[in-house]
Short mmCIF file of C-alpha atoms in Angstrom, two decimals:
data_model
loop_
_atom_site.label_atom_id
_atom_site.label_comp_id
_atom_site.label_asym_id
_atom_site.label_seq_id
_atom_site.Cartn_x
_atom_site.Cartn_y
_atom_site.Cartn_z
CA UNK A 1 97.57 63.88 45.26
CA UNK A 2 98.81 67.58 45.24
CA UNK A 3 100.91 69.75 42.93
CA UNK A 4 103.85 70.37 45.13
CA UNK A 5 104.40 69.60 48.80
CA UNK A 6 102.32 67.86 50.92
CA UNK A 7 101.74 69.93 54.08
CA UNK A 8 99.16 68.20 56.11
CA UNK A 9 98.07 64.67 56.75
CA UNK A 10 95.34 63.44 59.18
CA UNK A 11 93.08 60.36 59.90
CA UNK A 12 89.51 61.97 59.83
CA UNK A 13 87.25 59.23 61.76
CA UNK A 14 83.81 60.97 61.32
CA UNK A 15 83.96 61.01 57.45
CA UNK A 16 86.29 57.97 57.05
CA UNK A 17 88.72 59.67 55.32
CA UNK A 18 91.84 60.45 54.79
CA UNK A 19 92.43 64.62 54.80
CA UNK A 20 95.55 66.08 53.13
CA UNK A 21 96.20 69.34 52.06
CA UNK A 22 99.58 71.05 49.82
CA UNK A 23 101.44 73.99 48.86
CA UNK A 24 98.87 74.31 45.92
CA UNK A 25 96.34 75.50 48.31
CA UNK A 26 93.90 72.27 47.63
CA UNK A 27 92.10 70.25 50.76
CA UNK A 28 91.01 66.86 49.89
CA UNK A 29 89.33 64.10 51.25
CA UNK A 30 89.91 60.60 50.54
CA UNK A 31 87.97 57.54 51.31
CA UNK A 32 89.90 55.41 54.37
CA UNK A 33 88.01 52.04 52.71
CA UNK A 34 89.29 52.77 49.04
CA UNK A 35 93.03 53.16 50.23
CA UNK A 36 92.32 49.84 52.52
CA UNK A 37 91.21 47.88 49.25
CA UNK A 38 93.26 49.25 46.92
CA UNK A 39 94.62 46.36 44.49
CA UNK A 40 98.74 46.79 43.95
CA UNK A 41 100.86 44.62 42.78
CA UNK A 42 104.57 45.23 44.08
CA UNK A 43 106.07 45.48 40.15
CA UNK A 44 103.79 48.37 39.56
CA UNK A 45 104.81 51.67 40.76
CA UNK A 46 101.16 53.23 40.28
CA UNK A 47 98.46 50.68 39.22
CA UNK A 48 95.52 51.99 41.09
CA UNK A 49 93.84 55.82 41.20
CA UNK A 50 92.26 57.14 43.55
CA UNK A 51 89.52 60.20 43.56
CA UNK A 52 88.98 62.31 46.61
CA UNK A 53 85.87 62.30 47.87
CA UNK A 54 85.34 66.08 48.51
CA UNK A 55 88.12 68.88 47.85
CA UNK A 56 88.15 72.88 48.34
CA UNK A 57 91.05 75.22 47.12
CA UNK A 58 91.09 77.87 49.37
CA UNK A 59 91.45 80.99 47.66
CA UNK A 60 92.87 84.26 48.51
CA UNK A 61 92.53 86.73 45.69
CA UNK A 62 95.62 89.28 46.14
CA UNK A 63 98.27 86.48 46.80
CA UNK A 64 96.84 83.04 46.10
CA UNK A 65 97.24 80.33 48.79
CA UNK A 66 99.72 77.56 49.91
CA UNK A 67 98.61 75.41 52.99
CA UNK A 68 100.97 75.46 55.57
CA UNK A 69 99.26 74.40 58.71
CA UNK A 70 96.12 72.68 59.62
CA UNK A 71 94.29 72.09 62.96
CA UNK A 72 90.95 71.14 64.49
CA UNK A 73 89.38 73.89 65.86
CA UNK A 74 86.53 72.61 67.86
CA UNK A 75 85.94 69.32 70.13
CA UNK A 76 83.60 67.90 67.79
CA UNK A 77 85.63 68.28 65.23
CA UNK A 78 83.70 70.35 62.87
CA UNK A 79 85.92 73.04 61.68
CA UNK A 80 89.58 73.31 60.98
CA UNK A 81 91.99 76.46 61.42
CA UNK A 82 94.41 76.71 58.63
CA UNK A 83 97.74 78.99 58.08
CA UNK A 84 98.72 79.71 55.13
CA UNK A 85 102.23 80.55 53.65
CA UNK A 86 100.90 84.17 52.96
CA UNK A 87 99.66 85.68 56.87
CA UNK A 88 96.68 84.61 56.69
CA UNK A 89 94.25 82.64 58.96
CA UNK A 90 91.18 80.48 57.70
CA UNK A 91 88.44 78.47 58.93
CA UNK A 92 87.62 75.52 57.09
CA UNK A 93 84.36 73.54 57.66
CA UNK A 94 84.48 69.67 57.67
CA UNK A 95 82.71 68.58 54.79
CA UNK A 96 79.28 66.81 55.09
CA UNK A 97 77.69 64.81 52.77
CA UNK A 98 77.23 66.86 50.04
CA UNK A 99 80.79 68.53 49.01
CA UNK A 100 78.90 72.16 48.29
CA UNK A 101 78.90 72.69 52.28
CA UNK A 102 82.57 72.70 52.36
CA UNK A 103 83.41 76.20 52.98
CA UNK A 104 86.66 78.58 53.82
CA UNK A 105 86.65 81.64 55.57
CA UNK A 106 89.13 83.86 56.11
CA UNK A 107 89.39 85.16 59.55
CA UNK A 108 92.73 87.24 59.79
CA UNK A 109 95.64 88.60 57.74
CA UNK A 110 99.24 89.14 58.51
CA UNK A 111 102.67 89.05 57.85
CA UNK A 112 104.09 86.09 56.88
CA UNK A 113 107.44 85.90 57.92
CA UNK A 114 109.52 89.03 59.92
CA UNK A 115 108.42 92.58 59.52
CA UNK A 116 111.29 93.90 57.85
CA UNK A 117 110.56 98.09 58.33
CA UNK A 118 107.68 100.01 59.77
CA UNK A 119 107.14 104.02 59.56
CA UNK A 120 104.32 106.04 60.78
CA UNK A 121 102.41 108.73 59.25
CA UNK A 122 103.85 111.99 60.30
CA UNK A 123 100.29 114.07 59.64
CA UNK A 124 97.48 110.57 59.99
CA UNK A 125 96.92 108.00 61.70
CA UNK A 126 98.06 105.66 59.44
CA UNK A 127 101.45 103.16 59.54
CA UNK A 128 102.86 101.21 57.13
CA UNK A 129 104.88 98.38 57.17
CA UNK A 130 107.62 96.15 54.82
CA UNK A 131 107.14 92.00 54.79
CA UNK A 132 109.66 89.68 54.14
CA UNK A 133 106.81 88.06 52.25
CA UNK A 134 107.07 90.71 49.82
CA UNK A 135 103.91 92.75 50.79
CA UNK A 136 103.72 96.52 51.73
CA UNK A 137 100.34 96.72 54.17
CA UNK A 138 98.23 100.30 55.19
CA UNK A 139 97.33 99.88 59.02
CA UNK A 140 94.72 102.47 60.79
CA UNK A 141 96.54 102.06 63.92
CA UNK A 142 93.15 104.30 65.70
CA UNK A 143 90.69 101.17 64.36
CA UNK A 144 93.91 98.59 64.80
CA UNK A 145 92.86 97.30 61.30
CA UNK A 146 94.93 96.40 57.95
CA UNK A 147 93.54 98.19 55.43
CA UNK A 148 94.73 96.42 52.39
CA UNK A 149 98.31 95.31 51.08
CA UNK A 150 100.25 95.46 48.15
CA UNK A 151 102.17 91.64 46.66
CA UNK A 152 105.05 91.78 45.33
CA UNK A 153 107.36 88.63 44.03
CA UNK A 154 110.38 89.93 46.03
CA UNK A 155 111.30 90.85 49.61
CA UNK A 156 110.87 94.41 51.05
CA UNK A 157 113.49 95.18 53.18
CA UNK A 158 113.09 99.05 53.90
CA UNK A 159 110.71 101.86 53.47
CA UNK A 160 109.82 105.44 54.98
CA UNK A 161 107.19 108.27 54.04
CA UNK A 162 107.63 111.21 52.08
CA UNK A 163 108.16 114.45 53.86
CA UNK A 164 105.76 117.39 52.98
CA UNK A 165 107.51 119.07 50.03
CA UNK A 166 106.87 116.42 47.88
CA UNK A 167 103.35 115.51 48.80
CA UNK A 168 101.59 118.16 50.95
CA UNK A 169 99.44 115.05 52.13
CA UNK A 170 101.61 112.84 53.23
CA UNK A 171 100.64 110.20 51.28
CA UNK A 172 103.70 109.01 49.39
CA UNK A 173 106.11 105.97 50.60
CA UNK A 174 109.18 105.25 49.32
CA UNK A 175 109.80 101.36 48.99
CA UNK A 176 113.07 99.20 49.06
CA UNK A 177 113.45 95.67 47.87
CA UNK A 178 115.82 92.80 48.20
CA UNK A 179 116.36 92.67 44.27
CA UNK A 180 117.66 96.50 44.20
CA UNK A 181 114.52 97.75 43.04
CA UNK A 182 112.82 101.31 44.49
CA UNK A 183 108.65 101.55 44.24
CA UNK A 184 107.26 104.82 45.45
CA UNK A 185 104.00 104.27 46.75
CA UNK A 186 100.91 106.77 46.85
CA UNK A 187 98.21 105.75 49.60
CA UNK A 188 95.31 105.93 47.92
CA UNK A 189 91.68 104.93 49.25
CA UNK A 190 91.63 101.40 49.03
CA UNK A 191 94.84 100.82 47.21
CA UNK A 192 98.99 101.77 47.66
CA UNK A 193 99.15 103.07 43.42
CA UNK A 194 102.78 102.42 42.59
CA UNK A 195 103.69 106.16 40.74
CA UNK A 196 107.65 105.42 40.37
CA UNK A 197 109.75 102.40 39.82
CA UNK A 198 113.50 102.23 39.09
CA UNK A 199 116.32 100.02 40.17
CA UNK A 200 119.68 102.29 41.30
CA UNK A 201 121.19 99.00 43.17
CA UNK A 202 122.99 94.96 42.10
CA UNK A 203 121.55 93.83 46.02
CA UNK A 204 119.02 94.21 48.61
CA UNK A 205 118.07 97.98 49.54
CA UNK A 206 118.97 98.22 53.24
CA UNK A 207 117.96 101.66 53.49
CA UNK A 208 115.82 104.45 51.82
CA UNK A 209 115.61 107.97 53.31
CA UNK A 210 114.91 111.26 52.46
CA UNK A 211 116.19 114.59 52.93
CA UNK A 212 114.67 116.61 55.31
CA UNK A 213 113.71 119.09 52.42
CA UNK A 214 112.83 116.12 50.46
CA UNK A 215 114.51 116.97 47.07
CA UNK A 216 116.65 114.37 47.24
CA UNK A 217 116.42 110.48 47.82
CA UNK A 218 118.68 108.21 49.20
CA UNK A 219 119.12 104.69 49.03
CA UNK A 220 121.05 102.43 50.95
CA UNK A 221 122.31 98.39 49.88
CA UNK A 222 123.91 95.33 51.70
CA UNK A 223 126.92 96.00 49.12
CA UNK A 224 127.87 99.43 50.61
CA UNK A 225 126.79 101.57 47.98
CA UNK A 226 124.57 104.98 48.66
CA UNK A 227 122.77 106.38 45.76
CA UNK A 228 121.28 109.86 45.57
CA UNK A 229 118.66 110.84 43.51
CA UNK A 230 116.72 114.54 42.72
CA UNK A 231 113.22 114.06 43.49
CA UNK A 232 109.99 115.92 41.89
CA UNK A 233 107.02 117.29 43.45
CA UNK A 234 103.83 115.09 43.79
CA UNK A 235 101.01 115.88 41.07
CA UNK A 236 98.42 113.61 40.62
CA UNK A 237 96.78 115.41 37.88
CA UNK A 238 100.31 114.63 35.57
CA UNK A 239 102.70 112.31 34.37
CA UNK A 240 104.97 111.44 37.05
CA UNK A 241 108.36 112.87 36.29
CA UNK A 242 111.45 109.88 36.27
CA UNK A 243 113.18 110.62 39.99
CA UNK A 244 116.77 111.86 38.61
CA UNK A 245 120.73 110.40 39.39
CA UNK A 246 122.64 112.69 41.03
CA UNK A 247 125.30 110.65 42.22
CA UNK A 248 126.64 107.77 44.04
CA UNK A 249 129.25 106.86 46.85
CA UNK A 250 130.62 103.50 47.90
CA UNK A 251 131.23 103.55 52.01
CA UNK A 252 132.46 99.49 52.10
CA UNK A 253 130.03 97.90 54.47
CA UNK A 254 126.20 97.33 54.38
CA UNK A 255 124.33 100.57 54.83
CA UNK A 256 122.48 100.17 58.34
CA UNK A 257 121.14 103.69 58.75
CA UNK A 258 120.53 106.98 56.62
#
């Protein structure tokens, strides 16, 4: 009945149905009196399909969706509350007769799973923090409001803003990630625009910090290895110029602070 795990499971008595719901983000309803009546024989393993009677894939356009946890919200049962694998919190209407008034809203967005780094602004109001689900997210800690987030397949572990030499803004976030891989960020308007990407590490990035001049870059990993790296001057109007090796040195334990 679902591509993948099968998350939720409930007896719905005002519809007479069955409601289930999956990883692959899908709701369905299925009729209580076509399960009951079903005709199997016990040498078949499948002999009999069943439709749903309404379904709704609940879609969340930067990360997709995968059900994780469904309740009723209300004591006549006419909405459910539903948390997804990827922070965020919906609002799912029980579905009348006809299947269009079956609706999801999303009411809330977070991190799913532990917050992994968090650094503040040093000139705005602004704050930014690393997911374990792989998303960097822009918070306007004045309005206490996410802003918007940037998905990424792999863990980030570590991150810190750019001191003023290289961006006279303040703007620019360096990014570490479980798979060894650096992202420096630019805070745009409505968007973190990824302007560097390069891999100096085998393991997770424990660390990233930069100098207080901020021509050089250093990164940290859980193998005990500190890389440094030349930085260049933010320009917008340009190619980004390739942050350069300078060097690297191997201190034997997991790098906990820089």
């Amino acid at each position: 009945c679902h591509d993948g795990e099968v998350t939720f499971l409930a007896l719905a008595d005002d519809t007479n149905s069955v409601v289930s719901a999956g990883a692959d983000g899908w709701v369905r309803y299925w009729d209580t009196k076509s399960i009951v009546d079903a005709d199997i024989d016990t040498d078949v393993s499948i002999d009999h399909v069943l439709e749903p009677r309404f379904e709704f894939r609940i879609t969340n356009p930067e990360v997709g969706c995968s059900v994780r946890w469904m309740l009723h919200g209300a004591a006549n049962g006419s909405h459910y509350f539903i948390r997804d694998s990827y922070g965020k919190l919906w609002k799912l209407l029980v579905p009348g007769a006809d299947a269009n008034q079956l609706s999801a809203t999303c009411l809330t967005t977070f991190h799913a799973g532990p917050i992994e780094s968090l650094a503040v602004s040093s000139m705005d109001h602004f704050a930014a923090t690393a997911g374990f689900d792989g998303t960097v997210r822009c918070w306007d800690y004045i309005a206490r409001r996410q802003l918007y987030l940037s998905a990424h397949a792999h863990a980030v572990t570590s991150l810190c803003w750019a001191p003023a030499f290289l961006d006279s803004q303040c703007r620019t976030l360096m990014v570490g990630f479980d798979n060894g891989v650096v992202r420096v960020l630019y805070r745009a308007e409505t968007q973190w625009l990824c302007i560097q990407c390069f891999k100096p590490h085998d393991a997770s990035i424990t660390k990233v910090a930069a100098s207080p001049d901020g021509k050089y870059l250093a990164t940290g990993c859980a193998h005990g290895i500190i890389f440094l790296l030349q930085t260049h001057k933010l320009d917008l109007g340009k190619s980004q110029l390739p942050y350069e090796p300078v060097g690297f040195v191997n201190v034997g334990g997991s790098v906990s602070s820089l």
